[in-house]
JSON list of C-alpha atoms in Angstrom, two decimals:
[
{"chain": "Q", "resi": 1, "resn": "MET", "atom": "CA", "xyz": [112.99, 120.71, 108.26]},
{"chain": "Q", "resi": 2, "resn": "THR", "atom": "CA", "xyz": [109.88, 122.42, 109.65]},
{"chain": "Q", "resi": 3, "resn": "LEU", "atom": "CA", "xyz": [107.63, 119.94, 107.85]},
{"chain": "Q", "resi": 4, "resn": "LEU", "atom": "CA", "xyz": [109.64, 117.02, 109.22]},
{"chain": "Q", "resi": 5, "resn": "ALA", "atom": "CA", "xyz": [109.39, 118.41, 112.76]},
{"chain": "Q", "resi": 6, "resn": "VAL", "atom": "CA", "xyz": [105.64, 118.92, 112.42]},
{"chain": "Q", "resi": 7, "resn": "GLU", "atom": "CA", "xyz": [105.10, 115.39, 111.12]},
{"chain": "Q", "resi": 8, "resn": "ARG", "atom": "CA", "xyz": [107.27, 113.96, 113.89]},
{"chain": "Q", "resi": 9, "resn": "ILE", "atom": "CA", "xyz": [105.23, 115.79, 116.53]},
{"chain": "Q", "resi": 10, "resn": "LYS", "atom": "CA", "xyz": [101.92, 114.75, 114.96]},
{"chain": "Q", "resi": 11, "resn": "LEU", "atom": "CA", "xyz": [102.94, 111.12, 114.80]},
{"chain": "Q", "resi": 12, "resn": "LEU", "atom": "CA", "xyz": [104.63, 110.71, 118.18]},
{"chain": "Q", "resi": 13, "resn": "SER", "atom": "CA", "xyz": [101.98, 112.68, 120.08]},
{"chain": "Q", "resi": 14, "resn": "THR", "atom": "CA", "xyz": [99.46, 109.90, 119.44]},
{"chain": "Q", "resi": 15, "resn": "ARG", "atom": "CA", "xyz": [99.35, 106.53, 121.17]},
{"chain": "Q", "resi": 16, "resn": "SER", "atom": "CA", "xyz": [99.18, 104.21, 118.16]},
{"chain": "Q", "resi": 17, "resn": "PRO", "atom": "CA", "xyz": [102.88, 104.43, 117.16]},
{"chain": "Q", "resi": 18, "resn": "TRP", "atom": "CA", "xyz": [104.00, 103.64, 120.71]},
{"chain": "Q", "resi": 19, "resn": "TRP", "atom": "CA", "xyz": [101.61, 100.71, 121.03]},
{"chain": "Q", "resi": 20, "resn": "CYS", "atom": "CA", "xyz": [102.62, 99.40, 117.60]},
{"chain": "Q", "resi": 21, "resn": "ALA", "atom": "CA", "xyz": [106.32, 99.69, 118.45]},
{"chain": "Q", "resi": 22, "resn": "LEU", "atom": "CA", "xyz": [105.79, 97.86, 121.74]},
{"chain": "Q", "resi": 23, "resn": "THR", "atom": "CA", "xyz": [103.71, 95.17, 120.04]},
{"chain": "Q", "resi": 24, "resn": "ALA", "atom": "CA", "xyz": [106.38, 94.66, 117.36]},
{"chain": "Q", "resi": 25, "resn": "LEU", "atom": "CA", "xyz": [109.10, 94.25, 120.00]},
{"chain": "Q", "resi": 26, "resn": "LEU", "atom": "CA", "xyz": [107.02, 91.88, 122.12]},
{"chain": "Q", "resi": 27, "resn": "LEU", "atom": "CA", "xyz": [105.97, 89.75, 119.15]},
{"chain": "Q", "resi": 28, "resn": "THR", "atom": "CA", "xyz": [109.46, 89.33, 117.74]},
{"chain": "Q", "resi": 29, "resn": "GLY", "atom": "CA", "xyz": [111.05, 88.90, 121.15]},
{"chain": "Q", "resi": 30, "resn": "GLY", "atom": "CA", "xyz": [108.46, 86.36, 122.25]},
{"chain": "Q", "resi": 31, "resn": "PHE", "atom": "CA", "xyz": [108.61, 84.24, 119.11]},
{"chain": "Q", "resi": 32, "resn": "THR", "atom": "CA", "xyz": [112.40, 84.45, 119.03]},
{"chain": "Q", "resi": 33, "resn": "ALA", "atom": "CA", "xyz": [112.62, 83.22, 122.62]},
{"chain": "Q", "resi": 34, "resn": "LEU", "atom": "CA", "xyz": [110.27, 80.35, 121.76]},
{"chain": "Q", "resi": 35, "resn": "VAL", "atom": "CA", "xyz": [112.25, 79.34, 118.66]},
{"chain": "Q", "resi": 36, "resn": "VAL", "atom": "CA", "xyz": [115.73, 79.65, 120.15]},
{"chain": "Q", "resi": 37, "resn": "SER", "atom": "CA", "xyz": [114.82, 77.91, 123.41]},
{"chain": "Q", "resi": 38, "resn": "ASN", "atom": "CA", "xyz": [113.72, 74.88, 121.36]},
{"chain": "Q", "resi": 39, "resn": "THR", "atom": "CA", "xyz": [117.00, 74.53, 119.49]},
{"chain": "Q", "resi": 40, "resn": "SER", "atom": "CA", "xyz": [119.15, 71.46, 120.15]},
{"chain": "Q", "resi": 41, "resn": "PRO", "atom": "CA", "xyz": [122.54, 70.02, 119.16]},
{"chain": "Q", "resi": 42, "resn": "GLN", "atom": "CA", "xyz": [120.79, 68.45, 116.18]},
{"chain": "Q", "resi": 43, "resn": "PHE", "atom": "CA", "xyz": [119.20, 71.77, 115.19]},
{"chain": "Q", "resi": 44, "resn": "PRO", "atom": "CA", "xyz": [121.49, 74.41, 116.73]},
{"chain": "Q", "resi": 45, "resn": "ALA", "atom": "CA", "xyz": [120.70, 78.08, 117.20]},
{"chain": "Q", "resi": 46, "resn": "THR", "atom": "CA", "xyz": [122.19, 80.24, 114.46]},
{"chain": "Q", "resi": 47, "resn": "VAL", "atom": "CA", "xyz": [122.18, 83.92, 113.58]},
{"chain": "Q", "resi": 48, "resn": "ALA", "atom": "CA", "xyz": [119.39, 83.16, 111.10]},
{"chain": "Q", "resi": 49, "resn": "SER", "atom": "CA", "xyz": [117.22, 81.59, 113.80]},
{"chain": "Q", "resi": 50, "resn": "THR", "atom": "CA", "xyz": [117.50, 84.77, 115.92]},
{"chain": "Q", "resi": 51, "resn": "GLN", "atom": "CA", "xyz": [115.60, 86.63, 113.18]},
{"chain": "Q", "resi": 52, "resn": "PHE", "atom": "CA", "xyz": [113.04, 83.91, 112.55]},
{"chain": "Q", "resi": 53, "resn": "ALA", "atom": "CA", "xyz": [110.16, 86.14, 113.68]},
{"chain": "Q", "resi": 54, "resn": "TYR", "atom": "CA", "xyz": [111.10, 89.50, 112.14]},
{"chain": "Q", "resi": 55, "resn": "SER", "atom": "CA", "xyz": [108.22, 89.33, 109.65]},
{"chain": "Q", "resi": 56, "resn": "PHE", "atom": "CA", "xyz": [105.71, 89.46, 112.52]},
{"chain": "Q", "resi": 57, "resn": "GLY", "atom": "CA", "xyz": [107.21, 92.71, 113.73]},
{"chain": "Q", "resi": 58, "resn": "MET", "atom": "CA", "xyz": [107.35, 94.08, 110.20]},
{"chain": "Q", "resi": 59, "resn": "ALA", "atom": "CA", "xyz": [103.63, 93.42, 109.77]},
{"chain": "Q", "resi": 60, "resn": "VAL", "atom": "CA", "xyz": [102.95, 95.57, 112.85]},
{"chain": "Q", "resi": 61, "resn": "ILE", "atom": "CA", "xyz": [105.26, 98.30, 111.54]},
{"chain": "Q", "resi": 62, "resn": "MET", "atom": "CA", "xyz": [103.28, 98.36, 108.30]},
{"chain": "Q", "resi": 63, "resn": "VAL", "atom": "CA", "xyz": [100.09, 98.80, 110.31]},
{"chain": "Q", "resi": 64, "resn": "LEU", "atom": "CA", "xyz": [101.74, 101.73, 112.10]},
{"chain": "Q", "resi": 65, "resn": "ALA", "atom": "CA", "xyz": [102.70, 103.29, 108.76]},
{"chain": "Q", "resi": 66, "resn": "THR", "atom": "CA", "xyz": [99.22, 102.85, 107.33]},
{"chain": "Q", "resi": 67, "resn": "LEU", "atom": "CA", "xyz": [97.58, 104.41, 110.37]},
{"chain": "Q", "resi": 68, "resn": "ALA", "atom": "CA", "xyz": [99.94, 107.40, 110.17]},
{"chain": "Q", "resi": 69, "resn": "VAL", "atom": "CA", "xyz": [98.12, 108.41, 106.98]},
{"chain": "Q", "resi": 70, "resn": "THR", "atom": "CA", "xyz": [94.61, 107.01, 107.26]},
{"chain": "Q", "resi": 71, "resn": "THR", "atom": "CA", "xyz": [94.03, 108.45, 110.73]},
{"chain": "Q", "resi": 72, "resn": "GLU", "atom": "CA", "xyz": [94.46, 111.95, 109.30]},
{"chain": "Q", "resi": 73, "resn": "TYR", "atom": "CA", "xyz": [91.91, 111.21, 106.58]},
{"chain": "Q", "resi": 74, "resn": "ARG", "atom": "CA", "xyz": [89.54, 109.69, 109.12]},
{"chain": "Q", "resi": 75, "resn": "PHE", "atom": "CA", "xyz": [89.50, 112.74, 111.41]},
{"chain": "Q", "resi": 76, "resn": "GLY", "atom": "CA", "xyz": [89.82, 115.30, 108.61]},
{"chain": "Q", "resi": 77, "resn": "THR", "atom": "CA", "xyz": [93.11, 116.76, 109.87]},
{"chain": "Q", "resi": 78, "resn": "ILE", "atom": "CA", "xyz": [94.65, 116.11, 106.46]},
{"chain": "Q", "resi": 79, "resn": "ARG", "atom": "CA", "xyz": [92.59, 119.06, 105.15]},
{"chain": "Q", "resi": 80, "resn": "THR", "atom": "CA", "xyz": [94.22, 121.35, 107.70]},
{"chain": "Q", "resi": 81, "resn": "THR", "atom": "CA", "xyz": [97.63, 120.01, 106.70]},
{"chain": "Q", "resi": 82, "resn": "PHE", "atom": "CA", "xyz": [96.99, 120.70, 103.01]},
{"chain": "Q", "resi": 83, "resn": "GLN", "atom": "CA", "xyz": [95.66, 124.19, 103.80]},
{"chain": "Q", "resi": 84, "resn": "ALA", "atom": "CA", "xyz": [98.80, 125.00, 105.76]},
{"chain": "Q", "resi": 85, "resn": "VAL", "atom": "CA", "xyz": [101.04, 123.36, 103.14]},
{"chain": "Q", "resi": 86, "resn": "PRO", "atom": "CA", "xyz": [99.44, 123.76, 99.69]},
{"chain": "Q", "resi": 87, "resn": "ASN", "atom": "CA", "xyz": [102.25, 121.64, 98.22]},
{"chain": "Q", "resi": 88, "resn": "ARG", "atom": "CA", "xyz": [100.71, 118.26, 98.95]},
{"chain": "Q", "resi": 89, "resn": "THR", "atom": "CA", "xyz": [103.72, 116.37, 97.64]},
{"chain": "Q", "resi": 90, "resn": "ALA", "atom": "CA", "xyz": [106.04, 118.08, 100.11]},
{"chain": "Q", "resi": 91, "resn": "ALA", "atom": "CA", "xyz": [103.67, 117.43, 103.03]},
{"chain": "Q", "resi": 92, "resn": "LEU", "atom": "CA", "xyz": [103.22, 113.76, 102.20]},
{"chain": "Q", "resi": 93, "resn": "LEU", "atom": "CA", "xyz": [106.93, 113.26, 101.53]},
{"chain": "Q", "resi": 94, "resn": "ALA", "atom": "CA", "xyz": [107.71, 114.70, 104.95]},
{"chain": "Q", "resi": 95, "resn": "LYS", "atom": "CA", "xyz": [105.22, 112.30, 106.54]},
{"chain": "Q", "resi": 96, "resn": "THR", "atom": "CA", "xyz": [106.67, 109.37, 104.60]},
{"chain": "Q", "resi": 97, "resn": "SER", "atom": "CA", "xyz": [110.23, 110.29, 105.62]},
{"chain": "Q", "resi": 98, "resn": "VAL", "atom": "CA", "xyz": [109.33, 110.48, 109.32]},
{"chain": "Q", "resi": 99, "resn": "VAL", "atom": "CA", "xyz": [107.43, 107.18, 109.21]},
{"chain": "Q", "resi": 100, "resn": "ALA", "atom": "CA", "xyz": [110.27, 105.46, 107.32]},
{"chain": "Q", "resi": 101, "resn": "LEU", "atom": "CA", "xyz": [112.86, 106.70, 109.83]},
{"chain": "Q", "resi": 102, "resn": "ILE", "atom": "CA", "xyz": [110.78, 105.50, 112.78]},
{"chain": "Q", "resi": 103, "resn": "ALA", "atom": "CA", "xyz": [110.26, 102.14, 111.04]},
{"chain": "Q", "resi": 104, "resn": "LEU", "atom": "CA", "xyz": [114.03, 101.89, 110.50]},
{"chain": "Q", "resi": 105, "resn": "LEU", "atom": "CA", "xyz": [114.70, 102.52, 114.19]},
{"chain": "Q", "resi": 106, "resn": "ILE", "atom": "CA", "xyz": [112.04, 100.06, 115.36]},
{"chain": "Q", "resi": 107, "resn": "GLY", "atom": "CA", "xyz": [113.31, 97.46, 112.90]},
{"chain": "Q", "resi": 108, "resn": "GLU", "atom": "CA", "xyz": [116.90, 97.75, 114.12]},
{"chain": "Q", "resi": 109, "resn": "VAL", "atom": "CA", "xyz": [115.91, 97.65, 117.79]},
{"chain": "Q", "resi": 110, "resn": "MET", "atom": "CA", "xyz": [113.67, 94.68, 117.05]},
{"chain": "Q", "resi": 111, "resn": "ALA", "atom": "CA", "xyz": [116.44, 92.79, 115.24]},
{"chain": "Q", "resi": 112, "resn": "PHE", "atom": "CA", "xyz": [119.23, 93.42, 117.74]},
{"chain": "Q", "resi": 113, "resn": "LEU", "atom": "CA", "xyz": [116.88, 92.78, 120.66]},
{"chain": "Q", "resi": 114, "resn": "SER", "atom": "CA", "xyz": [116.04, 89.37, 119.20]},
{"chain": "Q", "resi": 115, "resn": "TRP", "atom": "CA", "xyz": [119.73, 88.65, 118.63]},
{"chain": "Q", "resi": 116, "resn": "GLY", "atom": "CA", "xyz": [120.70, 89.72, 122.16]},
{"chain": "Q", "resi": 117, "resn": "LEU", "atom": "CA", "xyz": [117.84, 87.75, 123.68]},
{"chain": "Q", "resi": 118, "resn": "SER", "atom": "CA", "xyz": [118.98, 84.68, 121.77]},
{"chain": "Q", "resi": 119, "resn": "MET", "atom": "CA", "xyz": [122.52, 85.06, 123.08]},
{"chain": "Q", "resi": 120, "resn": "ALA", "atom": "CA", "xyz": [121.14, 85.26, 126.63]},
{"chain": "Q", "resi": 121, "resn": "ILE", "atom": "CA", "xyz": [119.02, 82.13, 126.14]},
{"chain": "Q", "resi": 122, "resn": "LYS", "atom": "CA", "xyz": [121.74, 80.10, 124.38]},
{"chain": "Q", "resi": 123, "resn": "PRO", "atom": "CA", "xyz": [125.09, 81.52, 125.51]},
{"chain": "Q", "resi": 124, "resn": "GLU", "atom": "CA", "xyz": [126.90, 78.41, 124.27]},
{"chain": "Q", "resi": 125, "resn": "ALA", "atom": "CA", "xyz": [125.64, 78.84, 120.70]},
{"chain": "Q", "resi": 126, "resn": "ASP", "atom": "CA", "xyz": [127.78, 80.46, 118.00]},
{"chain": "Q", "resi": 127, "resn": "LEU", "atom": "CA", "xyz": [125.75, 83.62, 117.42]},
{"chain": "Q", "resi": 128, "resn": "ALA", "atom": "CA", "xyz": [128.59, 86.06, 116.79]},
{"chain": "Q", "resi": 129, "resn": "LEU", "atom": "CA", "xyz": [128.26, 88.34, 113.75]},
{"chain": "Q", "resi": 130, "resn": "ASN", "atom": "CA", "xyz": [131.38, 87.15, 111.97]},
{"chain": "Q", "resi": 131, "resn": "SER", "atom": "CA", "xyz": [130.49, 87.76, 108.34]},
{"chain": "Q", "resi": 132, "resn": "THR", "atom": "CA", "xyz": [128.70, 90.17, 106.03]},
{"chain": "Q", "resi": 133, "resn": "ALA", "atom": "CA", "xyz": [125.85, 87.67, 105.73]},
{"chain": "Q", "resi": 134, "resn": "ASP", "atom": "CA", "xyz": [125.49, 87.59, 109.52]},
{"chain": "Q", "resi": 135, "resn": "TRP", "atom": "CA", "xyz": [125.37, 91.38, 109.73]},
{"chain": "Q", "resi": 136, "resn": "LEU", "atom": "CA", "xyz": [122.84, 91.63, 106.90]},
{"chain": "Q", "resi": 137, "resn": "ASN", "atom": "CA", "xyz": [120.67, 89.01, 108.58]},
{"chain": "Q", "resi": 138, "resn": "VAL", "atom": "CA", "xyz": [120.41, 91.22, 111.67]},
{"chain": "Q", "resi": 139, "resn": "ALA", "atom": "CA", "xyz": [121.07, 94.83, 110.64]},
{"chain": "Q", "resi": 140, "resn": "GLY", "atom": "CA", "xyz": [119.29, 94.31, 107.31]},
{"chain": "Q", "resi": 141, "resn": "VAL", "atom": "CA", "xyz": [115.93, 94.07, 109.03]},
{"chain": "Q", "resi": 142, "resn": "GLY", "atom": "CA", "xyz": [115.81, 97.84, 109.63]},
{"chain": "Q", "resi": 143, "resn": "PRO", "atom": "CA", "xyz": [116.13, 98.98, 105.99]},
{"chain": "Q", "resi": 144, "resn": "VAL", "atom": "CA", "xyz": [113.59, 96.40, 104.84]},
{"chain": "Q", "resi": 145, "resn": "CYS", "atom": "CA", "xyz": [111.13, 97.59, 107.51]},
{"chain": "Q", "resi": 146, "resn": "ALA", "atom": "CA", "xyz": [111.68, 101.21, 106.44]},
{"chain": "Q", "resi": 147, "resn": "LEU", "atom": "CA", "xyz": [110.91, 100.43, 102.80]},
{"chain": "Q", "resi": 148, "resn": "ALA", "atom": "CA", "xyz": [107.92, 98.30, 103.80]},
{"chain": "Q", "resi": 149, "resn": "ALA", "atom": "CA", "xyz": [106.64, 101.31, 105.75]},
{"chain": "Q", "resi": 150, "resn": "VAL", "atom": "CA", "xyz": [106.93, 103.46, 102.61]},
{"chain": "Q", "resi": 151, "resn": "VAL", "atom": "CA", "xyz": [104.81, 100.91, 100.74]},
{"chain": "Q", "resi": 152, "resn": "ALA", "atom": "CA", "xyz": [102.25, 100.95, 103.57]},
{"chain": "Q", "resi": 153, "resn": "VAL", "atom": "CA", "xyz": [102.11, 104.77, 103.56]},
{"chain": "Q", "resi": 154, "resn": "ALA", "atom": "CA", "xyz": [101.49, 104.69, 99.81]},
{"chain": "Q", "resi": 155, "resn": "VAL", "atom": "CA", "xyz": [98.62, 102.23, 100.27]},
{"chain": "Q", "resi": 156, "resn": "GLY", "atom": "CA", "xyz": [97.22, 104.44, 103.04]},
{"chain": "Q", "resi": 157, "resn": "ILE", "atom": "CA", "xyz": [97.28, 107.48, 100.75]},
{"chain": "Q", "resi": 158, "resn": "LEU", "atom": "CA", "xyz": [95.54, 105.56, 97.97]},
{"chain": "Q", "resi": 159, "resn": "VAL", "atom": "CA", "xyz": [92.86, 103.85, 100.08]},
{"chain": "Q", "resi": 160, "resn": "ARG", "atom": "CA", "xyz": [92.47, 106.49, 102.84]},
{"chain": "Q", "resi": 161, "resn": "HIS", "atom": "CA", "xyz": [90.32, 104.24, 105.05]},
{"chain": "Q", "resi": 162, "resn": "SER", "atom": "CA", "xyz": [92.09, 102.57, 107.98]},
{"chain": "Q", "resi": 163, "resn": "ALA", "atom": "CA", "xyz": [90.29, 99.22, 107.91]},
{"chain": "Q", "resi": 164, "resn": "GLY", "atom": "CA", "xyz": [90.55, 98.83, 104.15]},
{"chain": "Q", "resi": 165, "resn": "ALA", "atom": "CA", "xyz": [94.17, 99.91, 103.92]},
{"chain": "Q", "resi": 166, "resn": "ILE", "atom": "CA", "xyz": [95.33, 97.75, 106.83]},
{"chain": "Q", "resi": 167, "resn": "SER", "atom": "CA", "xyz": [93.43, 94.74, 105.49]},
{"chain": "Q", "resi": 168, "resn": "LEU", "atom": "CA", "xyz": [94.94, 95.19, 102.04]},
{"chain": "Q", "resi": 169, "resn": "VAL", "atom": "CA", "xyz": [98.48, 95.58, 103.39]},
{"chain": "Q", "resi": 170, "resn": "LEU", "atom": "CA", "xyz": [98.29, 92.57, 105.72]},
{"chain": "Q", "resi": 171, "resn": "ILE", "atom": "CA", "xyz": [96.53, 90.26, 103.27]},
{"chain": "Q", "resi": 172, "resn": "TYR", "atom": "CA", "xyz": [99.10, 90.98, 100.59]},
{"chain": "Q", "resi": 173, "resn": "PHE", "atom": "CA", "xyz": [102.10, 90.75, 102.93]},
{"chain": "Q", "resi": 174, "resn": "LEU", "atom": "CA", "xyz": [100.99, 87.65, 104.83]},
{"chain": "Q", "resi": 175, "resn": "ALA", "atom": "CA", "xyz": [99.17, 85.65, 102.17]},
{"chain": "Q", "resi": 176, "resn": "ALA", "atom": "CA", "xyz": [98.83, 86.99, 98.63]},
{"chain": "Q", "resi": 177, "resn": "GLU", "atom": "CA", "xyz": [102.42, 86.52, 97.48]},
{"chain": "Q", "resi": 178, "resn": "ASN", "atom": "CA", "xyz": [102.55, 82.93, 98.76]},
{"chain": "Q", "resi": 179, "resn": "LEU", "atom": "CA", "xyz": [99.29, 82.11, 96.99]},
{"chain": "Q", "resi": 180, "resn": "ILE", "atom": "CA", "xyz": [100.90, 83.02, 93.68]},
{"chain": "Q", "resi": 181, "resn": "THR", "atom": "CA", "xyz": [102.98, 79.85, 93.91]},
{"chain": "Q", "resi": 182, "resn": "LEU", "atom": "CA", "xyz": [99.74, 77.87, 93.46]},
{"chain": "Q", "resi": 183, "resn": "ILE", "atom": "CA", "xyz": [99.37, 79.09, 89.87]},
{"chain": "Q", "resi": 184, "resn": "PRO", "atom": "CA", "xyz": [100.18, 76.06, 87.68]},
{"chain": "Q", "resi": 185, "resn": "GLU", "atom": "CA", "xyz": [103.51, 76.07, 85.80]},
{"chain": "Q", "resi": 186, "resn": "ILE", "atom": "CA", "xyz": [104.31, 79.80, 86.10]},
{"chain": "Q", "resi": 187, "resn": "GLY", "atom": "CA", "xyz": [103.52, 80.46, 89.77]},
{"chain": "Q", "resi": 188, "resn": "ASP", "atom": "CA", "xyz": [107.02, 79.81, 91.09]},
{"chain": "Q", "resi": 189, "resn": "ASP", "atom": "CA", "xyz": [108.60, 81.95, 88.37]},
{"chain": "Q", "resi": 190, "resn": "ILE", "atom": "CA", "xyz": [106.30, 84.88, 89.16]},
{"chain": "Q", "resi": 191, "resn": "TYR", "atom": "CA", "xyz": [106.89, 84.48, 92.89]},
{"chain": "Q", "resi": 192, "resn": "LYS", "atom": "CA", "xyz": [110.62, 84.97, 92.42]},
{"chain": "Q", "resi": 193, "resn": "TRP", "atom": "CA", "xyz": [109.93, 88.61, 91.53]},
{"chain": "Q", "resi": 194, "resn": "MET", "atom": "CA", "xyz": [107.31, 89.41, 94.15]},
{"chain": "Q", "resi": 195, "resn": "PRO", "atom": "CA", "xyz": [108.53, 92.43, 96.16]},
{"chain": "Q", "resi": 196, "resn": "PHE", "atom": "CA", "xyz": [108.45, 91.03, 99.69]},
{"chain": "Q", "resi": 197, "resn": "ASN", "atom": "CA", "xyz": [109.97, 87.74, 98.58]},
{"chain": "Q", "resi": 198, "resn": "VAL", "atom": "CA", "xyz": [112.79, 89.72, 96.99]},
{"chain": "Q", "resi": 199, "resn": "ALA", "atom": "CA", "xyz": [113.17, 91.90, 100.09]},
{"chain": "Q", "resi": 200, "resn": "HIS", "atom": "CA", "xyz": [113.54, 88.73, 102.17]},
{"chain": "Q", "resi": 201, "resn": "LYS", "atom": "CA", "xyz": [116.55, 87.84, 100.00]},
{"chain": "Q", "resi": 202, "resn": "PHE", "atom": "CA", "xyz": [118.39, 90.92, 101.31]},
{"chain": "Q", "resi": 203, "resn": "VAL", "atom": "CA", "xyz": [117.99, 89.67, 104.89]},
{"chain": "Q", "resi": 204, "resn": "THR", "atom": "CA", "xyz": [118.63, 85.96, 104.40]},
{"chain": "Q", "resi": 205, "resn": "GLY", "atom": "CA", "xyz": [120.91, 85.88, 101.38]},
{"chain": "Q", "resi": 206, "resn": "ASP", "atom": "CA", "xyz": [121.58, 82.28, 100.38]},
{"chain": "Q", "resi": 207, "resn": "GLY", "atom": "CA", "xyz": [121.36, 81.01, 103.93]},
{"chain": "Q", "resi": 208, "resn": "GLU", "atom": "CA", "xyz": [124.99, 81.62, 104.93]},
{"chain": "Q", "resi": 209, "resn": "SER", "atom": "CA", "xyz": [123.98, 82.94, 108.35]},
{"chain": "Q", "resi": 210, "resn": "ALA", "atom": "CA", "xyz": [122.17, 79.68, 109.06]},
{"chain": "Q", "resi": 211, "resn": "GLY", "atom": "CA", "xyz": [125.53, 77.94, 109.15]},
{"chain": "Q", "resi": 212, "resn": "GLY", "atom": "CA", "xyz": [124.22, 75.05, 107.12]},
{"chain": "Q", "resi": 213, "resn": "ALA", "atom": "CA", "xyz": [121.58, 74.25, 109.75]},
{"chain": "Q", "resi": 214, "resn": "ALA", "atom": "CA", "xyz": [117.96, 73.60, 108.84]},
{"chain": "Q", "resi": 215, "resn": "PHE", "atom": "CA", "xyz": [116.66, 75.48, 111.87]},
{"chain": "Q", "resi": 216, "resn": "GLY", "atom": "CA", "xyz": [116.41, 79.02, 110.54]},
{"chain": "Q", "resi": 217, "resn": "GLN", "atom": "CA", "xyz": [114.43, 81.36, 108.34]},
{"chain": "Q", "resi": 218, "resn": "PRO", "atom": "CA", "xyz": [112.89, 80.02, 105.14]},
{"chain": "Q", "resi": 219, "resn": "LEU", "atom": "CA", "xyz": [115.02, 81.35, 102.29]},
{"chain": "Q", "resi": 220, "resn": "SER", "atom": "CA", "xyz": [113.86, 83.62, 99.52]},
{"chain": "Q", "resi": 221, "resn": "THR", "atom": "CA", "xyz": [113.54, 82.10, 96.06]},
{"chain": "Q", "resi": 222, "resn": "SER", "atom": "CA", "xyz": [114.73, 85.30, 94.39]},
{"chain": "Q", "resi": 223, "resn": "THR", "atom": "CA", "xyz": [117.69, 84.92, 92.04]},
{"chain": "Q", "resi": 224, "resn": "LEU", "atom": "CA", "xyz": [119.01, 88.43, 92.78]},
{"chain": "Q", "resi": 225, "resn": "SER", "atom": "CA", "xyz": [122.00, 89.13, 95.00]},
{"chain": "Q", "resi": 226, "resn": "PRO", "atom": "CA", "xyz": [121.17, 90.65, 98.42]},
{"chain": "Q", "resi": 227, "resn": "TRP", "atom": "CA", "xyz": [122.09, 94.22, 97.46]},
{"chain": "Q", "resi": 228, "resn": "TRP", "atom": "CA", "xyz": [120.25, 94.05, 94.13]},
{"chain": "Q", "resi": 229, "resn": "ALA", "atom": "CA", "xyz": [117.29, 92.63, 96.04]},
{"chain": "Q", "resi": 230, "resn": "LEU", "atom": "CA", "xyz": [117.27, 95.69, 98.30]},
{"chain": "Q", "resi": 231, "resn": "ALA", "atom": "CA", "xyz": [117.50, 97.97, 95.24]},
{"chain": "Q", "resi": 232, "resn": "TYR", "atom": "CA", "xyz": [114.58, 96.13, 93.61]},
{"chain": "Q", "resi": 233, "resn": "PHE", "atom": "CA", "xyz": [112.42, 96.48, 96.73]},
{"chain": "Q", "resi": 234, "resn": "ALA", "atom": "CA", "xyz": [113.38, 100.15, 97.05]},
{"chain": "Q", "resi": 235, "resn": "GLY", "atom": "CA", "xyz": [112.35, 100.70, 93.44]},
{"chain": "Q", "resi": 236, "resn": "PHE", "atom": "CA", "xyz": [108.99, 99.07, 94.12]},
{"chain": "Q", "resi": 237, "resn": "ALA", "atom": "CA", "xyz": [108.48, 101.29, 97.18]},
{"chain": "Q", "resi": 238, "resn": "VAL", "atom": "CA", "xyz": [109.34, 104.42, 95.18]},
{"chain": "Q", "resi": 239, "resn": "ILE", "atom": "CA", "xyz": [106.93, 103.49, 92.37]},
{"chain": "Q", "resi": 240, "resn": "MET", "atom": "CA", "xyz": [104.13, 102.91, 94.87]},
{"chain": "Q", "resi": 241, "resn": "LEU", "atom": "CA", "xyz": [104.83, 106.26, 96.54]},
{"chain": "Q", "resi": 242, "resn": "VAL", "atom": "CA", "xyz": [104.95, 108.15, 93.23]},
{"chain": "Q", "resi": 243, "resn": "VAL", "atom": "CA", "xyz": [101.58, 106.70, 92.21]},
{"chain": "Q", "resi": 244, "resn": "ALA", "atom": "CA", "xyz": [100.12, 107.61, 95.60]},
{"chain": "Q", "resi": 245, "resn": "LEU", "atom": "CA", "xyz": [101.45, 111.18, 95.48]},
{"chain": "Q", "resi": 246, "resn": "ALA", "atom": "CA", "xyz": [100.14, 111.71, 91.95]},
{"chain": "Q", "resi": 247, "resn": "THR", "atom": "CA", "xyz": [96.72, 110.43, 93.03]},
{"chain": "Q", "resi": 248, "resn": "ALA", "atom": "CA", "xyz": [96.67, 112.65, 96.15]},
{"chain": "Q", "resi": 249, "resn": "ARG", "atom": "CA", "xyz": [97.37, 115.75, 94.05]},
{"chain": "Q", "resi": 250, "resn": "LYS", "atom": "CA", "xyz": [94.44, 115.10, 91.73]},
{"chain": "Q", "resi": 251, "resn": "ARG", "atom": "CA", "xyz": [91.62, 114.34, 94.16]},
{"chain": "Q", "resi": 252, "resn": "ASP", "atom": "CA", "xyz": [89.93, 116.15, 96.99]},
{"chain": "Q", "resi": 253, "resn": "ALA", "atom": "CA", "xyz": [91.26, 115.69, 100.51]}
]
């Protein structure tokens, strides 16, 4: 518990997490307002359309998670941490846990803020959370953001440089997986198992929360069920973290 408290203080005493959280909320809220305000009777607002922009916020959360690690390497404070806590695995696990919890909270606030804002913009639309799919489409954003933050922390531990780690995380998240579909014949089959595509399946399911409307989030091509999709993404995050922890134990700080 002491390690968790220390990591919480170290993280929240700097400005970057607060700016990242604010940026994530403004980005998702702004894009959500733009999308929902342009709905019409032909393309009505749905629960799915309220979360159209969650990936923008998640990208910012991953930047926050990466900086939580690389900033310590940049300023050399990680050496002090490892001197105070010789068990590097315990120290890094505490940091990862704090970052994941903060990412979960930001993700949930981000999702429900977008949903509430949509209800205010289109009060006549049917945006009630009436089904499991509806709840997953909104509340599911938080867990996905938390696991994405774990992946980003792992990349930060492995790369250690802020610019390189952030570039790698954003390029993969925003572009690399989609580019795989361009591989002739097998690209689409490989893409079905890409981690962030699978994670998106947990949020969107098979499109039930879109109410049959075309105006909503693009659906995941994964063949897994939503809960198995979350388990798959969690497994990927754990593997990345294990590799990062093993690497951190073997090399100099």
